[in-house]
Amino acid sequence: MPQTHTDDLCPIRRRGKRTVTPAMQRARNELFAAPPACPDKYAVLNTLRALPRSFPLTRTARGLLERMVEKTRPESWEALETPFIYAHNVTLMGWTGLSLTALRRAVRELAEAGMIVPCDGRNGQRGRRWQGADGMSQVGFSLASLRYRWPELQVELETGRRRRAEVAFLREAIADLNEQVRVAAELRGDEATTLAAARIMRLRRGTDLIETLTSYHDDMKALWARVRPVENPAENSVGRPSKTPQCTPKMAPMDAQSGTHYTERNNKKPKEVVVVAPDRRNRIETMRREAQMSQREPSEGLEASILKGFPGTSTFFLTVCPALRDLCASAKPDRAQLTDAVELLSGQIGIGYQSWKTGCIALGRFEAAVAVIVMATRKDQGEQIRHPDAYFRALVERGVRGTLHLDRSLYALKDMLAQDVSQMPVRATGRVKTASQPGRIQ
């Protein structure tokens, strides 16, 4: 049985000296390896200030770390230098306004998290500056560990940005629905619905939890479904009864321009039909069909130019964008459910609610949802989109101008998906054969 070192399992406790835990020892050993990045002082400082509140550091420890970074020299953060700070406890207490007990607790937390490495003196304490000989370590705190935490800090920073964008998106969506609910409730005289919507508006400001805001959004949609005016299908937009398909629409008077047939009758001669229209085309049936055709949706023309009739199913979109699976209520959602899920996804990837609403008005809800799915898939594949909101607005502008063709991107995703699926059975078959082979008895 292999033996394990005691230093890796339990902290090193020395009487009158600082207790060194395994996490602190690992952070100290990291300093002998090459760092993954060497950010400058102000990049580190701005990152620490922009970290979300969910970052595993207390407010006291984060404030102490920020003050330590502020007091370092900018040139000490260069690649061949080491950011180091020495300060007596009294000085640190003056910088942060903490008590001695709170200061020690914050230093211990930063050391356990690998943010700093305490470098103690010859006696294991930090009483005064120890003027060691050349090559000896200084007394104080080494901030070079932040270089090794830099990738983790960037991930946390991006997570915080996405979370703030999603919170802002949900709050704006709730506010937009509240305006519609309020107007519809006033027309119906439903004061209870108005008070319920006002209550949700107050509660949405008191939380930044995604789950809570999502439930508030669902409650507001339920209120909107309660007071939403029901459109009469027997009436059109101007309130007049629409024509039934059995009725023959009124036609324009017959003239030469409409290609009408004029008949010259003679009892002694057979009937002769003379076409007097200049283009020799009978337009009666064409005009009748045009009058009987229902009005197209505003997005049908854009769908024809943006999607080009791409046969995309809900299974396809859920496969190319796995993030939608957690947002959809069913395994095989319809177009409306898929669009509602993409609306929440747009807030997660950094698209503002106003931009999403503008895209729905300009392109149509489903076309805007497909654009968001393409963006989210590209981000999952590693493509860097620095400003998702501006990127989406640029797609909307291209769609309005008629220069956006998402079918090309969708066919590329379909080809990649088919390639991945074609490789899966080969690998699976190989694993099955390996597992099914009987073991040899030696």
XYZ file of C-alpha atoms in Angstrom:
442
model
C 0.000 0.000 0.000
C 1.555 3.340 -1.011
C 2.372 5.688 1.820
C 1.060 9.243 1.792
C 2.848 12.246 3.190
C 1.332 13.710 6.296
C 1.928 17.238 5.014
C -0.552 16.668 2.164
C -3.355 15.513 4.446
C -3.248 17.730 7.529
C -2.088 21.287 8.222
C 1.344 22.007 9.624
C 0.881 23.359 13.136
C 3.809 24.992 14.880
C 3.648 26.603 18.256
C 3.817 30.380 17.982
C 3.975 30.287 14.190
C 1.509 30.461 11.307
C -0.411 27.260 10.567
C 0.239 26.148 6.983
C -2.656 24.238 5.427
C -2.389 21.999 2.327
C -4.131 24.668 0.223
C -1.570 27.255 1.326
C 1.254 24.835 0.593
C -0.074 24.175 -2.922
C -0.292 27.915 -3.590
C 3.281 28.292 -2.396
C 4.509 25.485 -4.652
C 2.797 27.073 -7.651
C 5.191 29.999 -7.527
C 7.991 27.787 -8.850
C 6.099 27.063 -12.102
C 5.488 29.389 -15.051
C 2.278 31.425 -14.626
C -0.474 31.073 -17.262
C -0.762 34.875 -17.637
C 0.894 38.073 -16.464
C -1.786 40.776 -16.298
C -0.910 44.316 -15.298
C -1.900 45.951 -12.043
C -4.980 47.789 -13.240
C -6.346 44.784 -15.139
C -6.187 42.753 -11.923
C -7.729 45.576 -9.921
C -10.606 46.094 -12.345
C -11.279 42.360 -12.457
C -11.430 42.112 -8.663
C -13.862 45.022 -8.499
C -16.117 43.564 -11.206
C -16.349 40.062 -9.749
C -19.901 38.968 -8.897
C -21.107 38.680 -5.340
C -21.335 34.936 -5.761
C -17.532 34.710 -5.945
C -16.332 32.647 -2.949
C -14.741 35.525 -1.046
C -16.274 37.555 1.735
C -16.606 41.300 1.431
C -13.880 41.831 4.038
C -11.355 39.598 2.275
C -12.088 41.132 -1.118
C -11.640 44.652 0.240
C -8.306 43.703 1.801
C -7.090 42.148 -1.445
C -8.074 45.228 -3.433
C -6.189 47.481 -1.030
C -3.107 45.266 -1.292
C -3.176 45.409 -5.101
C -3.636 49.184 -5.008
C -0.499 49.644 -2.883
C 1.774 47.663 -5.198
C 3.963 49.311 -7.818
C 2.725 48.990 -11.435
C 6.153 47.850 -12.663
C 6.135 44.959 -10.175
C 3.419 43.257 -12.244
C 5.696 42.826 -15.252
C 6.618 39.345 -16.424
C 10.044 39.197 -14.755
C 8.975 40.920 -11.540
C 7.050 39.747 -8.489
C 4.193 41.790 -6.998
C 4.966 41.904 -3.296
C 3.707 43.951 -0.403
C 4.912 44.420 3.149
C 2.690 46.123 5.672
C 2.440 45.852 9.420
C -0.866 44.806 10.947
C -1.441 48.344 12.150
C -0.951 49.635 8.593
C -3.339 47.063 7.154
C -5.894 47.900 9.831
C -5.586 51.573 8.886
C -6.116 50.789 5.189
C -9.205 48.688 5.670
C -10.645 49.856 9.004
C -10.730 46.276 10.295
C -9.997 45.020 13.744
C -7.024 42.765 14.376
C -9.231 39.671 14.622
C -11.095 40.511 11.392
C -7.787 41.250 9.653
C -6.313 37.891 10.624
C -9.484 36.141 9.503
C -9.360 37.902 6.100
C -5.680 37.065 5.611
C -6.391 33.433 6.433
C -9.266 33.363 3.929
C -7.153 34.864 1.138
C -4.331 32.425 1.837
C -6.720 29.456 1.838
C -8.198 30.619 -1.493
C -4.709 30.870 -3.044
C -4.946 34.600 -3.672
C -1.872 35.503 -1.619
C 1.110 33.633 -0.224
C 2.251 34.742 3.265
C 6.023 34.981 3.519
C 6.919 34.982 7.210
C 10.144 35.976 8.845
C 12.939 33.964 10.422
C 10.941 33.312 13.571
C 7.773 32.361 11.663
C 6.032 35.617 12.550
C 5.508 39.018 10.931
C 6.603 41.323 13.679
C 9.016 43.550 11.797
C 10.670 43.586 8.437
C 13.427 41.038 8.425
C 16.448 42.318 6.534
C 17.658 39.008 5.158
C 20.739 38.392 3.089
C 20.762 38.257 -0.700
C 18.631 35.454 -2.040
C 16.496 35.256 1.084
C 12.747 35.705 0.834
C 11.173 38.945 1.950
C 8.684 39.258 4.757
C 5.120 40.099 3.768
C 2.643 38.849 1.184
C 3.311 37.703 -2.370
C 0.527 38.605 -4.801
C 2.006 36.540 -7.643
C -0.601 33.859 -6.922
C -3.171 36.072 -8.674
C -1.399 35.246 -11.941
C -2.242 31.579 -11.428
C -5.842 32.437 -10.488
C -6.255 34.677 -13.540
C -8.069 32.115 -15.789
C -10.478 31.311 -12.943
C -11.090 35.010 -12.362
C -11.878 35.533 -16.042
C -14.384 32.678 -16.004
C -16.053 34.105 -12.907
C -16.112 37.558 -14.494
C -17.806 36.253 -17.637
C -20.290 34.294 -15.532
C -21.116 37.439 -13.578
C -21.646 39.426 -16.762
C -23.991 36.820 -18.182
C -25.894 36.656 -14.923
C -26.336 40.438 -14.756
C -27.466 40.504 -18.397
C -30.011 37.760 -17.734
C -31.313 39.534 -14.626
C -31.718 42.784 -16.561
C -33.449 40.921 -19.403
C -35.988 39.296 -17.087
C -36.701 42.553 -15.284
C -37.337 44.378 -18.546
C -39.534 41.537 -19.800
C -41.615 41.703 -16.620
C -41.926 45.484 -16.946
C -43.024 45.185 -20.579
C -45.715 42.654 -19.694
C -46.816 44.807 -16.766
C -47.590 47.694 -19.089
C -49.794 45.490 -21.247
C -51.500 43.913 -18.231
C -52.185 47.310 -16.671
C -53.814 48.718 -19.812
C -55.936 45.598 -20.397
C -56.977 45.416 -16.727
C -58.060 49.062 -16.720
C -60.235 48.446 -19.767
C -61.879 45.470 -18.055
C -62.098 47.185 -14.666
C -60.102 44.364 -13.024
C -58.451 46.078 -10.052
C -57.235 42.806 -8.488
C -55.106 42.002 -11.533
C -53.645 45.512 -11.491
C -52.645 45.161 -7.834
C -51.133 41.714 -8.458
C -49.055 43.076 -11.355
C -47.889 46.027 -9.222
C -46.839 43.600 -6.494
C -44.732 41.592 -8.955
C -43.139 44.819 -10.166
C -42.086 45.642 -6.604
C -40.757 42.165 -5.902
C -38.646 41.972 -9.058
C -36.413 44.780 -7.764
C -35.698 43.028 -4.488
C -33.973 39.959 -5.902
C -31.354 39.016 -8.459
C -31.941 35.262 -8.411
C -32.671 33.882 -11.864
C -35.091 31.248 -10.579
C -37.120 33.802 -8.624
C -37.276 36.260 -11.515
C -38.314 33.466 -13.868
C -41.219 32.586 -11.573
C -42.236 36.270 -11.453
C -42.141 36.356 -15.244
C -44.368 33.280 -15.428
C -46.810 34.873 -12.968
C -46.949 38.024 -15.071
C -47.605 35.971 -18.205
C -50.445 34.243 -16.373
C -51.938 37.632 -15.515
C -51.610 38.698 -19.143
C -53.380 35.539 -20.286
C -56.211 36.345 -17.859
C -56.898 39.876 -19.098
C -55.755 39.515 -22.682
C -58.500 40.657 -25.053
C -59.953 37.843 -27.147
C -59.976 38.674 -30.826
C -63.140 37.816 -32.739
C -62.131 35.747 -35.766
C -65.302 36.861 -37.559
C -64.021 40.430 -37.617
C -60.993 41.843 -39.254
C -58.670 44.561 -38.013
C -61.135 47.400 -38.722
C -64.005 45.689 -36.892
C -66.081 44.782 -39.941
C -67.280 41.243 -40.691
C -64.805 39.417 -42.847
C -65.881 37.784 -46.055
C -66.442 34.072 -45.950
C -64.653 31.886 -48.497
C -68.003 30.913 -50.055
C -68.833 34.506 -50.993
C -67.671 35.734 -54.351
C -65.817 39.008 -53.956
C -66.911 42.032 -55.838
C -65.047 42.475 -59.083
C -64.053 45.595 -60.866
C -66.085 46.648 -63.910
C -65.209 44.836 -67.090
C -62.884 46.750 -69.336
C -60.109 46.169 -71.791
C -57.400 46.418 -69.181
C -58.765 43.537 -67.111
C -58.631 41.127 -70.025
C -62.405 40.616 -70.165
C -63.898 38.495 -72.956
C -66.442 40.239 -75.179
C -68.854 38.079 -77.152
C -70.431 38.926 -80.469
C -73.667 36.945 -80.972
C -75.195 36.099 -84.288
C -77.953 33.590 -84.605
C -76.819 32.510 -88.034
C -73.134 32.123 -87.088
C -71.462 30.222 -84.253
C -70.429 32.157 -81.169
C -67.113 33.954 -81.619
C -64.966 35.140 -78.781
C -62.624 38.049 -79.350
C -59.978 38.859 -76.775
C -59.444 42.593 -76.743
C -56.986 42.746 -73.849
C -53.648 44.127 -75.017
C -51.557 41.416 -73.303
C -53.932 38.587 -74.340
C -54.268 37.231 -70.731
C -57.435 36.359 -68.872
C -57.071 37.902 -65.413
C -60.480 37.168 -63.966
C -59.443 33.993 -62.175
C -56.203 35.598 -61.038
C -58.037 38.557 -59.571
C -60.535 36.270 -57.879
C -57.761 34.204 -56.263
C -55.930 37.296 -55.104
C -59.098 38.641 -53.500
C -59.830 35.364 -51.744
C -56.282 34.819 -50.448
C -55.770 35.559 -46.776
C -53.357 38.279 -45.826
C -49.856 36.963 -45.202
C -48.062 37.429 -41.958
C -45.501 40.238 -41.877
C -42.691 37.770 -41.280
C -43.502 35.395 -44.139
C -41.554 37.388 -46.679
C -38.631 37.774 -44.311
C -38.731 34.075 -43.489
C -38.509 33.298 -47.180
C -35.436 35.540 -47.491
C -33.781 34.729 -44.133
C -34.432 30.991 -43.698
C -35.035 30.101 -47.364
C -37.490 27.417 -46.285
C -34.944 25.535 -44.170
C -36.674 22.406 -42.779
C -35.658 22.910 -39.155
C -37.493 20.881 -36.520
C -37.514 21.337 -32.771
C -35.326 18.253 -32.378
C -32.731 19.776 -34.683
C -32.620 23.070 -32.792
C -32.420 21.302 -29.424
C -29.565 19.173 -30.719
C -27.448 22.000 -32.105
C -28.172 24.179 -29.044
C -28.256 21.942 -25.930
C -28.811 24.932 -23.643
C -32.448 25.030 -24.821
C -33.215 21.633 -23.286
C -33.209 23.042 -19.755
C -35.419 25.956 -20.809
C -38.071 24.048 -22.761
C -41.058 22.641 -20.924
C -41.291 19.522 -23.114
C -38.888 17.254 -24.955
C -40.509 18.070 -28.329
C -41.680 21.684 -28.097
C -43.718 23.385 -30.778
C -42.689 26.633 -32.423
C -44.250 28.838 -29.720
C -42.640 26.927 -26.857
C -39.293 26.916 -28.615
C -39.500 30.681 -29.137
C -40.312 31.258 -25.457
C -37.268 29.197 -24.469
C -35.045 31.140 -26.878
C -36.319 34.370 -25.324
C -34.815 33.305 -21.993
C -31.672 32.080 -23.736
C -31.174 35.482 -25.367
C -30.947 37.055 -21.929
C -28.373 34.473 -20.849
C -26.009 35.148 -23.735
C -26.107 38.923 -23.251
C -28.847 40.217 -25.562
C -30.947 43.009 -24.089
C -34.703 42.763 -23.929
C -35.233 45.866 -26.064
C -32.997 44.414 -28.773
C -34.891 41.133 -28.608
C -38.216 42.937 -28.847
C -36.984 44.972 -31.808
C -35.827 41.795 -33.533
C -39.219 40.160 -32.996
C -41.007 43.160 -34.505
C -38.633 43.520 -37.458
C -38.006 39.863 -38.321
C -40.701 37.907 -36.507
C -40.430 35.917 -33.263
C -39.353 32.654 -34.855
C -36.814 34.270 -37.195
C -35.311 36.235 -34.293
C -35.215 33.009 -32.260
C -33.288 31.241 -35.031
C -30.770 34.103 -35.086
C -30.271 33.722 -31.326
C -29.826 29.955 -31.688
C -27.123 30.494 -34.311
C -25.355 32.986 -32.030
C -25.513 30.666 -29.010
C -24.225 27.722 -31.045
C -21.293 29.748 -32.340
C -20.392 30.801 -28.816
C -20.521 27.178 -27.655
C -18.193 26.222 -30.484
C -15.606 28.721 -29.231
C -16.286 31.747 -31.408
C -15.739 34.966 -29.486
C -18.634 37.441 -29.577
C -17.553 40.392 -27.438
C -20.766 42.396 -27.636
C -23.719 40.021 -28.165
C -26.319 42.804 -28.010
C -24.667 44.806 -30.789
C -24.079 41.605 -32.776
C -27.775 40.710 -32.621
C -28.832 44.231 -33.612
C -26.497 43.994 -36.602
C -28.198 40.732 -37.619
C -31.582 42.420 -37.348
C -30.433 45.287 -39.561
C -29.130 42.841 -42.162
C -32.434 40.981 -42.030
C -34.403 44.161 -42.654
C -32.163 45.021 -45.611
C -32.571 41.511 -47.003
C -28.881 40.562 -46.734
C -29.225 38.045 -43.881
C -29.300 34.387 -44.941
C -29.372 32.144 -41.906
C -30.021 29.043 -43.983
C -26.309 28.853 -44.810
C -25.379 28.722 -41.142
C -28.154 26.213 -40.437
C -27.040 23.905 -43.244
C -23.465 24.112 -41.931
C -24.686 23.124 -38.465
C -26.713 20.307 -40.019
C -23.646 18.983 -41.833
C -21.596 19.097 -38.625
C -24.359 17.287 -36.769
C -24.580 14.607 -39.468
C -20.817 14.149 -39.344
C -20.881 13.701 -35.563
C -23.755 11.231 -35.773
C -21.987 9.208 -38.484
C -18.957 8.816 -36.232
C -20.922 7.756 -33.151
C -21.906 4.192 -34.247
C -18.310 3.363 -35.174
C -17.028 4.323 -31.748
C -19.953 2.639 -30.013
C -19.414 -0.547 -31.996
C -15.749 -0.536 -31.088
C -16.543 -0.240 -27.391
C -19.143 -2.999 -27.600
C -16.747 -5.386 -29.306
C -14.049 -4.666 -26.783
C -16.431 -5.271 -23.906
C -17.865 -8.444 -25.444
C -14.526 -10.123 -26.074
C -13.927 -12.913 -23.572
C -10.841 -12.662 -21.448
C -8.050 -15.131 -22.056
C -7.190 -17.585 -19.308
C -3.488 -17.925 -18.878
